[in-house]
Coordinates of C-alpha atoms in Angstrom, one line a residue:
M1 CA -21.0 27.7 -11.0
N2 CA -25.7 28.1 -11.5
V3 CA -26.3 25.1 -13.8
A4 CA -29.7 26.8 -15.1
V5 CA -31.6 24.0 -16.6
L6 CA -31.3 22.1 -12.6
N7 CA -32.8 25.2 -10.9
S8 CA -36.4 26.2 -10.4
T9 CA -37.8 29.4 -8.5
F10 CA -38.0 26.7 -6.3
S11 CA -37.1 24.3 -3.5
D12 CA -33.5 22.5 -5.7
V13 CA -32.2 20.6 -3.1
G14 CA -30.3 17.3 -2.5
P15 CA -28.0 16.7 -5.2
E16 CA -26.6 13.0 -5.4
L17 CA -24.5 12.3 -8.3
S18 CA -24.6 8.4 -9.2
D19 CA -21.5 6.6 -10.4
D20 CA -21.0 7.3 -13.8
E21 CA -21.9 10.6 -13.6
H22 CA -24.0 10.2 -15.6
L23 CA -27.5 11.9 -13.5
L24 CA -28.1 13.8 -11.0
F25 CA -31.0 12.8 -8.7
F26 CA -32.2 16.0 -6.3
S27 CA -35.4 17.0 -4.4
S28 CA -37.5 19.5 -5.6
A29 CA -41.2 21.6 -4.7
R30 CA -41.1 23.1 -8.1
P31 CA -44.8 22.8 -9.2
G32 CA -45.8 20.0 -11.4
G33 CA -45.3 17.6 -8.7
A34 CA -47.9 14.4 -6.6
G35 CA -46.4 16.0 -3.8
D36 CA -45.2 19.1 -1.7
N37 CA -41.8 17.5 -2.2
D38 CA -40.9 14.8 -5.5
I39 CA -37.3 13.7 -6.6
Y40 CA -36.0 14.2 -10.3
V41 CA -33.5 12.9 -12.1
S42 CA -31.0 15.0 -14.6
H43 CA -28.7 13.6 -17.3
R44 CA -26.0 14.7 -19.8
A45 CA -23.6 12.7 -22.3
D46 CA -20.4 13.7 -22.0
R47 CA -19.6 13.9 -17.2
K48 CA -17.0 16.2 -17.8
D49 CA -19.2 18.5 -19.5
D50 CA -20.7 20.7 -16.4
F51 CA -23.5 22.5 -19.0
S52 CA -24.3 19.4 -20.4
W53 CA -27.6 18.5 -17.5
E54 CA -30.8 18.4 -19.9
V55 CA -34.2 19.1 -18.4
P56 CA -35.0 17.2 -15.2
E57 CA -37.6 15.0 -15.2
R58 CA -39.8 13.5 -12.3
L59 CA -39.2 10.0 -11.1
G60 CA -43.0 8.5 -11.2
T61 CA -45.3 7.3 -9.0
D62 CA -42.9 4.3 -8.3
V63 CA -40.9 6.7 -5.7
N64 CA -43.3 10.4 -5.6
T65 CA -46.5 9.5 -4.3
A66 CA -49.0 12.7 -2.4
A67 CA -46.6 12.5 0.4
A68 CA -43.2 14.3 0.1
E69 CA -40.4 13.1 -1.0
N70 CA -36.9 14.2 0.4
M71 CA -34.1 12.4 -1.8
G72 CA -31.2 11.3 0.5
D73 CA -28.1 9.3 -1.7
Y74 CA -27.9 6.8 -5.2
L75 CA -25.1 4.0 -5.1
R76 CA -25.4 0.6 -6.6
G77 CA -28.0 1.6 -8.8
N78 CA -30.4 2.5 -5.9
I79 CA -31.9 5.7 -3.9
Y80 CA -32.8 6.7 -1.0
F81 CA -34.7 9.1 0.0
N82 CA -37.1 9.3 3.1
R83 CA -40.9 9.4 2.1
Q84 CA -42.5 12.1 4.5
P85 CA -46.4 11.9 4.8
L86 CA -49.1 14.6 4.7
A87 CA -49.8 14.0 8.6
G88 CA -47.7 11.5 10.4
T89 CA -43.8 11.0 10.5
G90 CA -41.3 9.8 8.1
D91 CA -39.6 7.2 7.2
L92 CA -37.0 6.1 5.1
Y93 CA -37.5 4.1 1.6
Y94 CA -34.9 3.1 -1.7
A95 CA -36.0 1.8 -5.2
P96 CA -33.3 0.7 -8.0
V97 CA -33.0 2.3 -11.5
T98 CA -32.0 1.6 -14.7
R99 CA -28.6 3.5 -15.5
D100 CA -30.8 5.6 -17.2
G101 CA -33.0 6.7 -14.2
Q102 CA -35.8 4.6 -14.7
T103 CA -38.0 3.6 -11.8
L104 CA -37.9 -0.5 -11.6
G105 CA -40.5 -0.8 -9.1
P106 CA -42.2 0.8 -6.2
A107 CA -40.1 2.3 -3.7
V108 CA -39.2 -0.3 -0.6
L109 CA -39.4 1.2 3.2
I110 CA -36.2 0.2 4.7
V111 CA -38.9 -1.3 8.4
E112 CA -35.9 -1.9 10.1
L113 CA -34.3 1.2 10.4
S114 CA -37.6 3.5 10.2
D115 CA -38.8 4.6 13.5
P116 CA -43.4 4.2 13.4
V117 CA -43.8 7.5 16.0
A118 CA -40.2 9.7 15.0
N119 CA -39.1 11.2 11.5
D120 CA -36.8 9.4 10.1
V121 CA -34.7 11.5 7.1
S122 CA -31.6 11.8 5.7
P123 CA -29.8 8.6 4.5
T124 CA -26.3 7.8 3.8
V125 CA -25.3 5.0 2.5
R126 CA -21.3 4.3 2.4
F127 CA -20.0 2.6 -0.9
D128 CA -20.3 -1.4 0.2
E129 CA -24.0 -0.1 1.0
R130 CA -23.2 -2.5 4.7
E131 CA -23.0 0.8 6.8
I132 CA -25.6 3.5 6.5
F133 CA -26.3 6.5 8.2
F134 CA -30.0 8.8 9.0
A135 CA -30.7 11.9 11.5
S136 CA -33.7 11.2 13.2
N137 CA -35.8 12.0 16.7
R138 CA -36.4 8.7 17.4
A139 CA -35.9 7.1 21.1
G140 CA -32.9 7.8 22.8
S141 CA -31.5 10.2 20.9
I142 CA -29.4 13.0 23.0
G143 CA -30.8 16.3 21.9
L144 CA -33.8 17.2 19.3
N145 CA -32.4 15.5 16.0
D146 CA -29.4 12.3 15.9
I147 CA -26.9 11.3 13.6
W148 CA -27.6 7.0 13.9
M149 CA -26.1 4.6 11.9
S150 CA -26.6 0.3 10.5
T151 CA -24.8 -1.6 9.8
R152 CA -25.8 -5.9 7.8
R153 CA -23.4 -8.4 6.1
S154 CA -24.5 -7.7 3.5
P155 CA -27.0 -6.2 0.6
N156 CA -28.9 -8.6 1.1
D157 CA -29.2 -9.2 4.2
A158 CA -31.7 -6.8 6.9
W159 CA -30.1 -4.0 8.7
S160 CA -29.4 -4.4 12.1
T161 CA -31.2 -1.5 14.7
P162 CA -30.2 1.8 14.5
E163 CA -27.4 2.8 16.5
N164 CA -27.3 6.5 18.5
V165 CA -24.2 7.5 16.9
G166 CA -23.4 9.8 20.6
A167 CA -20.1 11.3 20.2
V168 CA -20.8 13.2 16.7
N169 CA -24.4 14.6 18.3
S170 CA -25.3 17.0 21.0
V171 CA -28.5 18.5 23.2
F172 CA -29.0 20.3 20.5
G173 CA -29.7 19.3 16.4
E174 CA -27.6 17.2 14.5
L175 CA -28.7 16.1 10.6
T176 CA -27.6 15.4 6.8
P177 CA -25.4 13.2 7.0
S178 CA -22.7 12.8 4.2
L179 CA -20.2 9.8 4.1
S180 CA -17.4 10.0 1.9
P181 CA -16.7 7.6 -0.9
D182 CA -14.1 5.3 1.9
G183 CA -16.7 5.7 4.6
R184 CA -13.9 7.3 6.8
I185 CA -15.2 10.8 6.8
L186 CA -18.8 11.8 7.9
L187 CA -20.1 15.2 7.5
F188 CA -23.3 16.7 8.9
D189 CA -24.9 20.6 9.8
S190 CA -25.9 21.1 13.1
D191 CA -27.6 24.6 15.1
R192 CA -25.0 23.7 17.7
P193 CA -23.3 26.5 19.3
A194 CA -20.4 28.1 18.5
G195 CA -20.6 28.3 14.9
V196 CA -20.5 30.4 11.6
G197 CA -24.2 30.5 11.3
G198 CA -28.0 29.1 11.7
R199 CA -26.9 25.5 10.5
D200 CA -22.4 25.2 10.4
I201 CA -20.9 21.8 8.5
Y202 CA -19.4 19.2 11.0
M203 CA -17.2 16.9 9.9
S204 CA -16.0 13.6 12.2
T205 CA -13.3 11.1 11.8
R206 CA -13.5 7.7 11.9
T207 CA -11.2 6.3 14.6
P208 CA -10.7 2.2 15.4
S209 CA -13.1 3.0 17.9
G210 CA -15.7 4.7 16.0
K211 CA -16.0 8.0 15.5
E212 CA -13.8 11.7 16.6
A213 CA -16.6 13.8 18.2
P214 CA -16.4 17.1 15.3

C-alpha cells in the first residue's frame, strides 16, 4: 500500500514511527530543503487509520542544515540521526522533539560515538536508551562498513567507547541496523555473497554471550 501523501518523486527513506504512532519521521531529498537530504515529520490523529497521515513538514534548522540529515531512530521524545556534511565525514546526533513533532533546541553531537575520520551512520537505540547500534567504517572494522555498539548506565550518562559487534560483520559491508523493541533481535542489510540481490536483509538473535552470527 503506497501512502501517497508521504511520498514524492524524490528519495523518501528511513521511516520511524513515534511511540504513540501519531508521528512518522523520515528523510527526503525533495526540493525545498535546507540541504541535500532533510528530516520530515507527518502527523495523524487516528493511529488506526493508515490513510490519515498529513502532508509532511520539514523539521526546522535545529535539525536540518546545509549538510544531509539521515533519519536513524525515534525513542522517548528523541530523534537519533546522521549528519553528513558536503565535505568531511558523517557523525551521529540526537535532538529532543515535542509530542507534536516540534524540535526543542539545536541537535546535539554525540561526541562519544562519532569518529572524526570515519562515517558513522544509521543509529538504532534499545527501548531503555541504554544501548545503541550503528554502522561505521572506523578503524577496527572487518569490512567496508561494520555494525558497532555502545552502552551507558542510564539515559543521562555518557556512552561507552564503541565496540565492534563481531560475529554479525563480514569483510563486505553491513548497514542500517534495526533493533527489535525487546532488544533481542538485530536486523541489518549486507552485500555479502550468497544473497538474493545486491543488498539483503539479515537477522541476528541475542544470546547470553552476545550475538549469534546471522
